[in-house]
JSON list of N, CA, C and O in Angstrom, two decimals:
[
{"chain": "A", "resi": 1, "resn": "UNK", "atom": "N", "xyz": [0.83, -1.21, 0.00]},
{"chain": "A", "resi": 1, "resn": "UNK", "atom": "CA", "xyz": [0.00, 0.00, 0.00]},
{"chain": "A", "resi": 1, "resn": "UNK", "atom": "C", "xyz": [0.87, 1.26, 0.00]},
{"chain": "A", "resi": 1, "resn": "UNK", "atom": "O", "xyz": [0.52, 2.23, -0.61]},
{"chain": "A", "resi": 2, "resn": "UNK", "atom": "N", "xyz": [1.99, 1.18, 0.67]},
{"chain": "A", "resi": 2, "resn": "UNK", "atom": "CA", "xyz": [2.87, 2.33, 0.73]},
{"chain": "A", "resi": 2, "resn": "UNK", "atom": "C", "xyz": [3.36, 2.73, -0.66]},
{"chain": "A", "resi": 2, "resn": "UNK", "atom": "O", "xyz": [3.48, 3.91, -0.97]},
{"chain": "A", "resi": 3, "resn": "UNK", "atom": "N", "xyz": [3.62, 1.72, -1.49]},
{"chain": "A", "resi": 3, "resn": "UNK", "atom": "CA", "xyz": [4.06, 2.00, -2.86]},
{"chain": "A", "resi": 3, "resn": "UNK", "atom": "C", "xyz": [3.00, 2.75, -3.64]},
{"chain": "A", "resi": 3, "resn": "UNK", "atom": "O", "xyz": [3.30, 3.61, -4.46]},
{"chain": "A", "resi": 4, "resn": "UNK", "atom": "N", "xyz": [1.73, 2.41, -3.41]},
{"chain": "A", "resi": 4, "resn": "UNK", "atom": "CA", "xyz": [0.64, 3.10, -4.11]},
{"chain": "A", "resi": 4, "resn": "UNK", "atom": "C", "xyz": [0.58, 4.56, -3.69]},
{"chain": "A", "resi": 4, "resn": "UNK", "atom": "O", "xyz": [0.40, 5.44, -4.53]},
{"chain": "A", "resi": 5, "resn": "UNK", "atom": "N", "xyz": [0.74, 4.84, -2.41]},
{"chain": "A", "resi": 5, "resn": "UNK", "atom": "CA", "xyz": [0.73, 6.22, -1.93]},
{"chain": "A", "resi": 5, "resn": "UNK", "atom": "C", "xyz": [1.89, 7.01, -2.52]},
{"chain": "A", "resi": 5, "resn": "UNK", "atom": "O", "xyz": [1.73, 8.17, -2.89]},
{"chain": "A", "resi": 6, "resn": "UNK", "atom": "N", "xyz": [3.05, 6.37, -2.62]},
{"chain": "A", "resi": 6, "resn": "UNK", "atom": "CA", "xyz": [4.21, 7.03, -3.23]},
{"chain": "A", "resi": 6, "resn": "UNK", "atom": "C", "xyz": [3.96, 7.32, -4.70]},
{"chain": "A", "resi": 6, "resn": "UNK", "atom": "O", "xyz": [4.29, 8.39, -5.20]},
{"chain": "A", "resi": 7, "resn": "UNK", "atom": "N", "xyz": [3.36, 6.36, -5.40]},
{"chain": "A", "resi": 7, "resn": "UNK", "atom": "CA", "xyz": [3.03, 6.55, -6.81]},
{"chain": "A", "resi": 7, "resn": "UNK", "atom": "C", "xyz": [2.04, 7.69, -6.98]},
{"chain": "A", "resi": 7, "resn": "UNK", "atom": "O", "xyz": [2.21, 8.55, -7.85]},
{"chain": "A", "resi": 8, "resn": "UNK", "atom": "N", "xyz": [1.01, 7.73, -6.14]},
{"chain": "A", "resi": 8, "resn": "UNK", "atom": "CA", "xyz": [0.01, 8.80, -6.23]},
{"chain": "A", "resi": 8, "resn": "UNK", "atom": "C", "xyz": [0.67, 10.15, -6.01]},
{"chain": "A", "resi": 8, "resn": "UNK", "atom": "O", "xyz": [0.39, 11.11, -6.73]},
{"chain": "A", "resi": 9, "resn": "UNK", "atom": "N", "xyz": [1.57, 10.24, -5.04]},
{"chain": "A", "resi": 9, "resn": "UNK", "atom": "CA", "xyz": [2.26, 11.51, -4.78]},
{"chain": "A", "resi": 9, "resn": "UNK", "atom": "C", "xyz": [3.08, 11.93, -6.00]},
{"chain": "A", "resi": 9, "resn": "UNK", "atom": "O", "xyz": [3.02, 13.09, -6.42]},
{"chain": "A", "resi": 10, "resn": "UNK", "atom": "N", "xyz": [3.81, 10.99, -6.60]},
{"chain": "A", "resi": 10, "resn": "UNK", "atom": "CA", "xyz": [4.62, 11.31, -7.78]},
{"chain": "A", "resi": 10, "resn": "UNK", "atom": "C", "xyz": [3.74, 11.74, -8.96]},
{"chain": "A", "resi": 10, "resn": "UNK", "atom": "O", "xyz": [4.05, 12.70, -9.66]},
{"chain": "A", "resi": 11, "resn": "UNK", "atom": "N", "xyz": [2.62, 11.02, -9.16]},
{"chain": "A", "resi": 11, "resn": "UNK", "atom": "CA", "xyz": [1.72, 11.37, -10.26]},
{"chain": "A", "resi": 11, "resn": "UNK", "atom": "C", "xyz": [1.07, 12.73, -10.03]},
{"chain": "A", "resi": 11, "resn": "UNK", "atom": "O", "xyz": [0.95, 13.53, -10.96]},
{"chain": "A", "resi": 12, "resn": "UNK", "atom": "N", "xyz": [0.67, 13.00, -8.79]},
{"chain": "A", "resi": 12, "resn": "UNK", "atom": "CA", "xyz": [0.04, 14.29, -8.48]},
{"chain": "A", "resi": 12, "resn": "UNK", "atom": "C", "xyz": [1.02, 15.42, -8.74]},
{"chain": "A", "resi": 12, "resn": "UNK", "atom": "O", "xyz": [0.66, 16.45, -9.33]},
{"chain": "A", "resi": 13, "resn": "UNK", "atom": "N", "xyz": [2.27, 15.24, -8.33]},
{"chain": "A", "resi": 13, "resn": "UNK", "atom": "CA", "xyz": [3.30, 16.26, -8.59]},
{"chain": "A", "resi": 13, "resn": "UNK", "atom": "C", "xyz": [3.51, 16.44, -10.09]},
{"chain": "A", "resi": 13, "resn": "UNK", "atom": "O", "xyz": [3.57, 17.56, -10.60]},
{"chain": "A", "resi": 14, "resn": "UNK", "atom": "N", "xyz": [3.62, 15.32, -10.80]},
{"chain": "A", "resi": 14, "resn": "UNK", "atom": "CA", "xyz": [3.84, 15.35, -12.26]},
{"chain": "A", "resi": 14, "resn": "UNK", "atom": "C", "xyz": [2.71, 16.10, -12.97]},
{"chain": "A", "resi": 14, "resn": "UNK", "atom": "O", "xyz": [2.96, 16.99, -13.78]},
{"chain": "A", "resi": 15, "resn": "UNK", "atom": "N", "xyz": [1.47, 15.72, -12.67]},
{"chain": "A", "resi": 15, "resn": "UNK", "atom": "CA", "xyz": [0.34, 16.31, -13.39]},
{"chain": "A", "resi": 15, "resn": "UNK", "atom": "C", "xyz": [-0.02, 17.71, -12.89]},
{"chain": "A", "resi": 15, "resn": "UNK", "atom": "O", "xyz": [-0.64, 18.48, -13.61]},
{"chain": "A", "resi": 16, "resn": "UNK", "atom": "N", "xyz": [0.38, 18.07, -11.67]},
{"chain": "A", "resi": 16, "resn": "UNK", "atom": "CA", "xyz": [0.17, 19.43, -11.20]},
{"chain": "A", "resi": 16, "resn": "UNK", "atom": "C", "xyz": [1.11, 20.39, -11.94]},
{"chain": "A", "resi": 16, "resn": "UNK", "atom": "O", "xyz": [0.71, 21.48, -12.32]},
{"chain": "A", "resi": 17, "resn": "UNK", "atom": "N", "xyz": [2.34, 19.93, -12.17]},
{"chain": "A", "resi": 17, "resn": "UNK", "atom": "CA", "xyz": [3.32, 20.76, -12.88]},
{"chain": "A", "resi": 17, "resn": "UNK", "atom": "C", "xyz": [3.01, 20.85, -14.37]},
{"chain": "A", "resi": 17, "resn": "UNK", "atom": "O", "xyz": [3.32, 21.85, -15.01]},
{"chain": "A", "resi": 18, "resn": "UNK", "atom": "N", "xyz": [2.43, 19.81, -14.92]},
{"chain": "A", "resi": 18, "resn": "UNK", "atom": "CA", "xyz": [2.14, 19.76, -16.35]},
{"chain": "A", "resi": 18, "resn": "UNK", "atom": "C", "xyz": [0.79, 19.05, -16.56]},
{"chain": "A", "resi": 18, "resn": "UNK", "atom": "O", "xyz": [0.77, 17.88, -16.96]},
{"chain": "A", "resi": 19, "resn": "UNK", "atom": "N", "xyz": [-0.33, 19.74, -16.29]},
{"chain": "A", "resi": 19, "resn": "UNK", "atom": "CA", "xyz": [-1.63, 19.08, -16.39]},
{"chain": "A", "resi": 19, "resn": "UNK", "atom": "C", "xyz": [-2.00, 18.71, -17.83]},
{"chain": "A", "resi": 19, "resn": "UNK", "atom": "O", "xyz": [-1.60, 19.39, -18.77]},
{"chain": "A", "resi": 20, "resn": "UNK", "atom": "N", "xyz": [-2.74, 17.61, -17.98]},
{"chain": "A", "resi": 20, "resn": "UNK", "atom": "CA", "xyz": [-3.22, 17.23, -19.31]},
{"chain": "A", "resi": 20, "resn": "UNK", "atom": "C", "xyz": [-4.12, 18.33, -19.88]},
{"chain": "A", "resi": 20, "resn": "UNK", "atom": "O", "xyz": [-4.69, 19.14, -19.13]},
{"chain": "A", "resi": 21, "resn": "UNK", "atom": "N", "xyz": [-4.24, 18.35, -21.18]},
{"chain": "A", "resi": 21, "resn": "UNK", "atom": "CA", "xyz": [-5.06, 19.36, -21.85]},
{"chain": "A", "resi": 21, "resn": "UNK", "atom": "C", "xyz": [-6.48, 19.36, -21.28]},
{"chain": "A", "resi": 21, "resn": "UNK", "atom": "O", "xyz": [-7.09, 18.32, -21.09]},
{"chain": "A", "resi": 22, "resn": "UNK", "atom": "N", "xyz": [-6.97, 20.55, -20.98]},
{"chain": "A", "resi": 22, "resn": "UNK", "atom": "CA", "xyz": [-8.32, 20.71, -20.46]},
{"chain": "A", "resi": 22, "resn": "UNK", "atom": "C", "xyz": [-8.42, 20.63, -18.94]},
{"chain": "A", "resi": 22, "resn": "UNK", "atom": "O", "xyz": [-9.50, 20.75, -18.38]},
{"chain": "A", "resi": 23, "resn": "UNK", "atom": "N", "xyz": [-7.29, 20.41, -18.27]},
{"chain": "A", "resi": 23, "resn": "UNK", "atom": "CA", "xyz": [-7.29, 20.31, -16.82]},
{"chain": "A", "resi": 23, "resn": "UNK", "atom": "C", "xyz": [-6.42, 21.41, -16.24]},
{"chain": "A", "resi": 23, "resn": "UNK", "atom": "O", "xyz": [-5.58, 21.98, -16.93]},
{"chain": "A", "resi": 24, "resn": "UNK", "atom": "N", "xyz": [-6.63, 21.71, -14.97]},
{"chain": "A", "resi": 24, "resn": "UNK", "atom": "CA", "xyz": [-5.84, 22.72, -14.28]},
{"chain": "A", "resi": 24, "resn": "UNK", "atom": "C", "xyz": [-5.10, 22.08, -13.11]},
{"chain": "A", "resi": 24, "resn": "UNK", "atom": "O", "xyz": [-5.51, 21.02, -12.62]},
{"chain": "A", "resi": 25, "resn": "UNK", "atom": "N", "xyz": [-4.04, 22.72, -12.64]},
{"chain": "A", "resi": 25, "resn": "UNK", "atom": "CA", "xyz": [-3.35, 22.18, -11.45]},
{"chain": "A", "resi": 25, "resn": "UNK", "atom": "C", "xyz": [-4.28, 22.04, -10.24]},
{"chain": "A", "resi": 25, "resn": "UNK", "atom": "O", "xyz": [-4.18, 21.08, -9.50]},
{"chain": "A", "resi": 26, "resn": "UNK", "atom": "N", "xyz": [-5.21, 22.99, -10.07]},
{"chain": "A", "resi": 26, "resn": "UNK", "atom": "CA", "xyz": [-6.15, 22.90, -8.94]},
{"chain": "A", "resi": 26, "resn": "UNK", "atom": "C", "xyz": [-7.05, 21.68, -9.07]},
{"chain": "A", "resi": 26, "resn": "UNK", "atom": "O", "xyz": [-7.37, 21.04, -8.07]},
{"chain": "A", "resi": 27, "resn": "UNK", "atom": "N", "xyz": [-7.45, 21.35, -10.28]},
{"chain": "A", "resi": 27, "resn": "UNK", "atom": "CA", "xyz": [-8.29, 20.17, -10.49]},
{"chain": "A", "resi": 27, "resn": "UNK", "atom": "C", "xyz": [-7.51, 18.90, -10.15]},
{"chain": "A", "resi": 27, "resn": "UNK", "atom": "O", "xyz": [-8.03, 17.99, -9.51]},
{"chain": "A", "resi": 28, "resn": "UNK", "atom": "N", "xyz": [-6.25, 18.86, -10.55]},
{"chain": "A", "resi": 28, "resn": "UNK", "atom": "CA", "xyz": [-5.40, 17.70, -10.23]},
{"chain": "A", "resi": 28, "resn": "UNK", "atom": "C", "xyz": [-5.25, 17.56, -8.72]},
{"chain": "A", "resi": 28, "resn": "UNK", "atom": "O", "xyz": [-5.36, 16.45, -8.18]},
{"chain": "A", "resi": 29, "resn": "UNK", "atom": "N", "xyz": [-5.02, 18.66, -8.04]},
{"chain": "A", "resi": 29, "resn": "UNK", "atom": "CA", "xyz": [-4.85, 18.63, -6.59]},
{"chain": "A", "resi": 29, "resn": "UNK", "atom": "C", "xyz": [-6.09, 18.13, -5.87]},
{"chain": "A", "resi": 29, "resn": "UNK", "atom": "O", "xyz": [-5.99, 17.51, -4.81]},
{"chain": "A", "resi": 30, "resn": "UNK", "atom": "N", "xyz": [-7.26, 18.39, -6.44]},
{"chain": "A", "resi": 30, "resn": "UNK", "atom": "CA", "xyz": [-8.51, 18.02, -5.76]},
{"chain": "A", "resi": 30, "resn": "UNK", "atom": "C", "xyz": [-9.01, 16.62, -6.14]},
{"chain": "A", "resi": 30, "resn": "UNK", "atom": "O", "xyz": [-9.98, 16.15, -5.57]},
{"chain": "A", "resi": 31, "resn": "UNK", "atom": "N", "xyz": [-8.34, 15.95, -7.06]},
{"chain": "A", "resi": 31, "resn": "UNK", "atom": "CA", "xyz": [-8.76, 14.62, -7.49]},
{"chain": "A", "resi": 31, "resn": "UNK", "atom": "C", "xyz": [-8.49, 13.60, -6.39]},
{"chain": "A", "resi": 31, "resn": "UNK", "atom": "O", "xyz": [-7.50, 13.70, -5.67]},
{"chain": "A", "resi": 32, "resn": "UNK", "atom": "N", "xyz": [-9.35, 12.59, -6.31]},
{"chain": "A", "resi": 32, "resn": "UNK", "atom": "CA", "xyz": [-9.10, 11.49, -5.38]},
{"chain": "A", "resi": 32, "resn": "UNK", "atom": "C", "xyz": [-7.92, 10.67, -5.89]},
{"chain": "A", "resi": 32, "resn": "UNK", "atom": "O", "xyz": [-7.56, 10.73, -7.07]},
{"chain": "A", "resi": 33, "resn": "UNK", "atom": "N", "xyz": [-7.32, 9.89, -5.01]},
{"chain": "A", "resi": 33, "resn": "UNK", "atom": "CA", "xyz": [-6.20, 9.05, -5.40]},
{"chain": "A", "resi": 33, "resn": "UNK", "atom": "C", "xyz": [-6.62, 8.09, -6.52]},
{"chain": "A", "resi": 33, "resn": "UNK", "atom": "O", "xyz": [-5.89, 7.92, -7.50]},
{"chain": "A", "resi": 34, "resn": "UNK", "atom": "N", "xyz": [-7.78, 7.48, -6.38]},
{"chain": "A", "resi": 34, "resn": "UNK", "atom": "CA", "xyz": [-8.25, 6.53, -7.39]},
{"chain": "A", "resi": 34, "resn": "UNK", "atom": "C", "xyz": [-8.49, 7.21, -8.73]},
{"chain": "A", "resi": 34, "resn": "UNK", "atom": "O", "xyz": [-8.17, 6.64, -9.78]},
{"chain": "A", "resi": 35, "resn": "UNK", "atom": "N", "xyz": [-9.07, 8.40, -8.71]},
{"chain": "A", "resi": 35, "resn": "UNK", "atom": "CA", "xyz": [-9.30, 9.12, -9.97]},
{"chain": "A", "resi": 35, "resn": "UNK", "atom": "C", "xyz": [-7.98, 9.47, -10.65]},
{"chain": "A", "resi": 35, "resn": "UNK", "atom": "O", "xyz": [-7.86, 9.39, -11.87]},
{"chain": "A", "resi": 36, "resn": "UNK", "atom": "N", "xyz": [-6.99, 9.84, -9.85]},
{"chain": "A", "resi": 36, "resn": "UNK", "atom": "CA", "xyz": [-5.69, 10.19, -10.40]},
{"chain": "A", "resi": 36, "resn": "UNK", "atom": "C", "xyz": [-5.03, 8.96, -11.03]},
{"chain": "A", "resi": 36, "resn": "UNK", "atom": "O", "xyz": [-4.48, 9.03, -12.14]},
{"chain": "A", "resi": 37, "resn": "UNK", "atom": "N", "xyz": [-5.10, 7.82, -10.35]},
{"chain": "A", "resi": 37, "resn": "UNK", "atom": "CA", "xyz": [-4.54, 6.59, -10.90]},
{"chain": "A", "resi": 37, "resn": "UNK", "atom": "C", "xyz": [-5.26, 6.18, -12.18]},
{"chain": "A", "resi": 37, "resn": "UNK", "atom": "O", "xyz": [-4.63, 5.76, -13.15]},
{"chain": "A", "resi": 38, "resn": "UNK", "atom": "N", "xyz": [-6.58, 6.31, -12.19]},
{"chain": "A", "resi": 38, "resn": "UNK", "atom": "CA", "xyz": [-7.35, 5.99, -13.40]},
{"chain": "A", "resi": 38, "resn": "UNK", "atom": "C", "xyz": [-6.97, 6.89, -14.56]},
{"chain": "A", "resi": 38, "resn": "UNK", "atom": "O", "xyz": [-6.79, 6.44, -15.68]},
{"chain": "A", "resi": 39, "resn": "UNK", "atom": "N", "xyz": [-6.85, 8.19, -14.28]},
{"chain": "A", "resi": 39, "resn": "UNK", "atom": "CA", "xyz": [-6.49, 9.14, -15.34]},
{"chain": "A", "resi": 39, "resn": "UNK", "atom": "C", "xyz": [-5.13, 8.78, -15.92]},
{"chain": "A", "resi": 39, "resn": "UNK", "atom": "O", "xyz": [-4.96, 8.75, -17.14]},
{"chain": "A", "resi": 40, "resn": "UNK", "atom": "N", "xyz": [-4.17, 8.48, -15.06]},
{"chain": "A", "resi": 40, "resn": "UNK", "atom": "CA", "xyz": [-2.83, 8.13, -15.53]},
{"chain": "A", "resi": 40, "resn": "UNK", "atom": "C", "xyz": [-2.89, 6.87, -16.38]},
{"chain": "A", "resi": 40, "resn": "UNK", "atom": "O", "xyz": [-2.25, 6.80, -17.43]},
{"chain": "A", "resi": 41, "resn": "UNK", "atom": "N", "xyz": [-3.65, 5.89, -15.95]},
{"chain": "A", "resi": 41, "resn": "UNK", "atom": "CA", "xyz": [-3.78, 4.65, -16.72]},
{"chain": "A", "resi": 41, "resn": "UNK", "atom": "C", "xyz": [-4.31, 4.92, -18.12]},
{"chain": "A", "resi": 41, "resn": "UNK", "atom": "O", "xyz": [-3.75, 4.47, -19.11]},
{"chain": "A", "resi": 42, "resn": "UNK", "atom": "N", "xyz": [-5.38, 5.69, -18.21]},
{"chain": "A", "resi": 42, "resn": "UNK", "atom": "CA", "xyz": [-5.99, 5.93, -19.51]},
{"chain": "A", "resi": 42, "resn": "UNK", "atom": "C", "xyz": [-5.15, 6.85, -20.39]},
{"chain": "A", "resi": 42, "resn": "UNK", "atom": "O", "xyz": [-5.17, 6.73, -21.61]},
{"chain": "A", "resi": 43, "resn": "UNK", "atom": "N", "xyz": [-4.39, 7.75, -19.78]},
{"chain": "A", "resi": 43, "resn": "UNK", "atom": "CA", "xyz": [-3.50, 8.60, -20.58]},
{"chain": "A", "resi": 43, "resn": "UNK", "atom": "C", "xyz": [-2.33, 7.81, -21.16]},
{"chain": "A", "resi": 43, "resn": "UNK", "atom": "O", "xyz": [-1.78, 8.18, -22.19]},
{"chain": "A", "resi": 44, "resn": "UNK", "atom": "N", "xyz": [-1.96, 6.73, -20.50]},
{"chain": "A", "resi": 44, "resn": "UNK", "atom": "CA", "xyz": [-0.79, 5.96, -20.92]},
{"chain": "A", "resi": 44, "resn": "UNK", "atom": "C", "xyz": [-1.13, 4.59, -21.47]},
{"chain": "A", "resi": 44, "resn": "UNK", "atom": "O", "xyz": [-0.24, 3.82, -21.79]},
{"chain": "A", "resi": 45, "resn": "UNK", "atom": "N", "xyz": [-2.42, 4.29, -21.61]},
{"chain": "A", "resi": 45, "resn": "UNK", "atom": "CA", "xyz": [-2.85, 2.99, -22.13]},
{"chain": "A", "resi": 45, "resn": "UNK", "atom": "C", "xyz": [-2.46, 2.86, -23.59]},
{"chain": "A", "resi": 45, "resn": "UNK", "atom": "O", "xyz": [-2.58, 3.80, -24.37]},
{"chain": "A", "resi": 46, "resn": "UNK", "atom": "N", "xyz": [-2.02, 1.70, -23.99]},
{"chain": "A", "resi": 46, "resn": "UNK", "atom": "CA", "xyz": [-1.66, 1.42, -25.38]},
{"chain": "A", "resi": 46, "resn": "UNK", "atom": "C", "xyz": [-2.92, 0.95, -26.10]},
{"chain": "A", "resi": 46, "resn": "UNK", "atom": "O", "xyz": [-3.20, -0.24, -26.17]},
{"chain": "A", "resi": 47, "resn": "UNK", "atom": "N", "xyz": [-3.70, 1.89, -26.63]},
{"chain": "A", "resi": 47, "resn": "UNK", "atom": "CA", "xyz": [-5.00, 1.56, -27.21]},
{"chain": "A", "resi": 47, "resn": "UNK", "atom": "C", "xyz": [-4.88, 0.78, -28.52]},
{"chain": "A", "resi": 47, "resn": "UNK", "atom": "O", "xyz": [-5.83, 0.14, -28.94]},
{"chain": "A", "resi": 48, "resn": "UNK", "atom": "N", "xyz": [-3.70, 0.82, -29.15]},
{"chain": "A", "resi": 48, "resn": "UNK", "atom": "CA", "xyz": [-3.54, 0.13, -30.42]},
{"chain": "A", "resi": 48, "resn": "UNK", "atom": "C", "xyz": [-2.85, -1.22, -30.27]},
{"chain": "A", "resi": 48, "resn": "UNK", "atom": "O", "xyz": [-2.64, -1.92, -31.25]},
{"chain": "A", "resi": 49, "resn": "UNK", "atom": "N", "xyz": [-2.46, -1.56, -29.06]},
{"chain": "A", "resi": 49, "resn": "UNK", "atom": "CA", "xyz": [-1.79, -2.83, -28.86]},
{"chain": "A", "resi": 49, "resn": "UNK", "atom": "C", "xyz": [-0.42, -2.84, -29.48]},
{"chain": "A", "resi": 49, "resn": "UNK", "atom": "O", "xyz": [0.19, -1.81, -29.72]},
{"chain": "A", "resi": 50, "resn": "UNK", "atom": "N", "xyz": [0.07, -4.02, -29.78]},
{"chain": "A", "resi": 50, "resn": "UNK", "atom": "CA", "xyz": [1.42, -4.16, -30.33]},
{"chain": "A", "resi": 50, "resn": "UNK", "atom": "C", "xyz": [1.47, -4.02, -31.83]},
{"chain": "A", "resi": 50, "resn": "UNK", "atom": "O", "xyz": [2.52, -4.15, -32.43]},
{"chain": "A", "resi": 51, "resn": "UNK", "atom": "N", "xyz": [0.36, -3.76, -32.49]},
{"chain": "A", "resi": 51, "resn": "UNK", "atom": "CA", "xyz": [0.31, -3.75, -33.94]},
{"chain": "A", "resi": 51, "resn": "UNK", "atom": "C", "xyz": [0.67, -2.41, -34.55]},
{"chain": "A", "resi": 51, "resn": "UNK", "atom": "O", "xyz": [0.82, -2.31, -35.76]},
{"chain": "A", "resi": 52, "resn": "UNK", "atom": "N", "xyz": [0.82, -1.37, -33.76]},
{"chain": "A", "resi": 52, "resn": "UNK", "atom": "CA", "xyz": [1.12, -0.05, -34.31]},
{"chain": "A", "resi": 52, "resn": "UNK", "atom": "C", "xyz": [2.45, -0.10, -35.03]},
{"chain": "A", "resi": 52, "resn": "UNK", "atom": "O", "xyz": [3.46, -0.56, -34.50]},
{"chain": "A", "resi": 53, "resn": "UNK", "atom": "N", "xyz": [2.45, 0.39, -36.25]},
{"chain": "A", "resi": 53, "resn": "UNK", "atom": "CA", "xyz": [3.67, 0.46, -37.03]},
{"chain": "A", "resi": 53, "resn": "UNK", "atom": "C", "xyz": [4.05, -0.82, -37.74]},
{"chain": "A", "resi": 53, "resn": "UNK", "atom": "O", "xyz": [5.00, -0.83, -38.51]},
{"chain": "A", "resi": 54, "resn": "UNK", "atom": "N", "xyz": [3.34, -1.90, -37.50]},
{"chain": "A", "resi": 54, "resn": "UNK", "atom": "CA", "xyz": [3.66, -3.12, -38.20]},
{"chain": "A", "resi": 54, "resn": "UNK", "atom": "C", "xyz": [3.14, -3.03, -39.63]},
{"chain": "A", "resi": 54, "resn": "UNK", "atom": "O", "xyz": [2.19, -2.33, -39.91]},
{"chain": "A", "resi": 55, "resn": "UNK", "atom": "N", "xyz": [3.77, -3.75, -40.50]},
{"chain": "A", "resi": 55, "resn": "UNK", "atom": "CA", "xyz": [3.40, -3.72, -41.90]},
{"chain": "A", "resi": 55, "resn": "UNK", "atom": "C", "xyz": [1.93, -4.08, -42.08]},
{"chain": "A", "resi": 55, "resn": "UNK", "atom": "O", "xyz": [1.43, -5.04, -41.51]},
{"chain": "A", "resi": 56, "resn": "UNK", "atom": "N", "xyz": [1.23, -3.27, -42.86]},
{"chain": "A", "resi": 56, "resn": "UNK", "atom": "CA", "xyz": [-0.17, -3.54, -43.17]},
{"chain": "A", "resi": 56, "resn": "UNK", "atom": "C", "xyz": [-1.16, -2.93, -42.19]},
{"chain": "A", "resi": 56, "resn": "UNK", "atom": "O", "xyz": [-2.35, -3.05, -42.38]},
{"chain": "A", "resi": 57, "resn": "UNK", "atom": "N", "xyz": [-0.67, -2.24, -41.19]},
{"chain": "A", "resi": 57, "resn": "UNK", "atom": "CA", "xyz": [-1.59, -1.61, -40.23]},
{"chain": "A", "resi": 57, "resn": "UNK", "atom": "C", "xyz": [-1.35, -0.11, -40.23]},
{"chain": "A", "resi": 57, "resn": "UNK", "atom": "O", "xyz": [-0.50, 0.40, -39.52]},
{"chain": "A", "resi": 58, "resn": "UNK", "atom": "N", "xyz": [-2.07, 0.58, -41.09]},
{"chain": "A", "resi": 58, "resn": "UNK", "atom": "CA", "xyz": [-1.94, 2.02, -41.19]},
{"chain": "A", "resi": 58, "resn": "UNK", "atom": "C", "xyz": [-3.31, 2.67, -41.23]},
{"chain": "A", "resi": 58, "resn": "UNK", "atom": "O", "xyz": [-4.25, 2.15, -41.83]},
{"chain": "A", "resi": 59, "resn": "UNK", "atom": "N", "xyz": [-3.41, 3.82, -40.59]},
{"chain": "A", "resi": 59, "resn": "UNK", "atom": "CA", "xyz": [-4.64, 4.59, -40.61]},
{"chain": "A", "resi": 59, "resn": "UNK", "atom": "C", "xyz": [-4.32, 5.90, -41.32]},
{"chain": "A", "resi": 59, "resn": "UNK", "atom": "O", "xyz": [-3.43, 6.64, -40.92]},
{"chain": "A", "resi": 60, "resn": "UNK", "atom": "N", "xyz": [-5.05, 6.18, -42.40]},
{"chain": "A", "resi": 60, "resn": "UNK", "atom": "CA", "xyz": [-4.84, 7.43, -43.14]},
{"chain": "A", "resi": 60, "resn": "UNK", "atom": "C", "xyz": [-6.01, 8.33, -42.98]},
{"chain": "A", "resi": 60, "resn": "UNK", "atom": "O", "xyz": [-7.11, 7.98, -42.82]}
]
């Protein structure tokens, strides 16, 4: 559990200094720990899987 609290602190600092588009540092500060972890997950999720850039998989 301690590792999760440390991660949340690091993420809150990271996103407070450089908030995602459409968010403010105050909004980041007021987010719950779970909401912050969820936001980080979805911002960094690999939505295309391992196929990005492989031959035959292009979106124009």
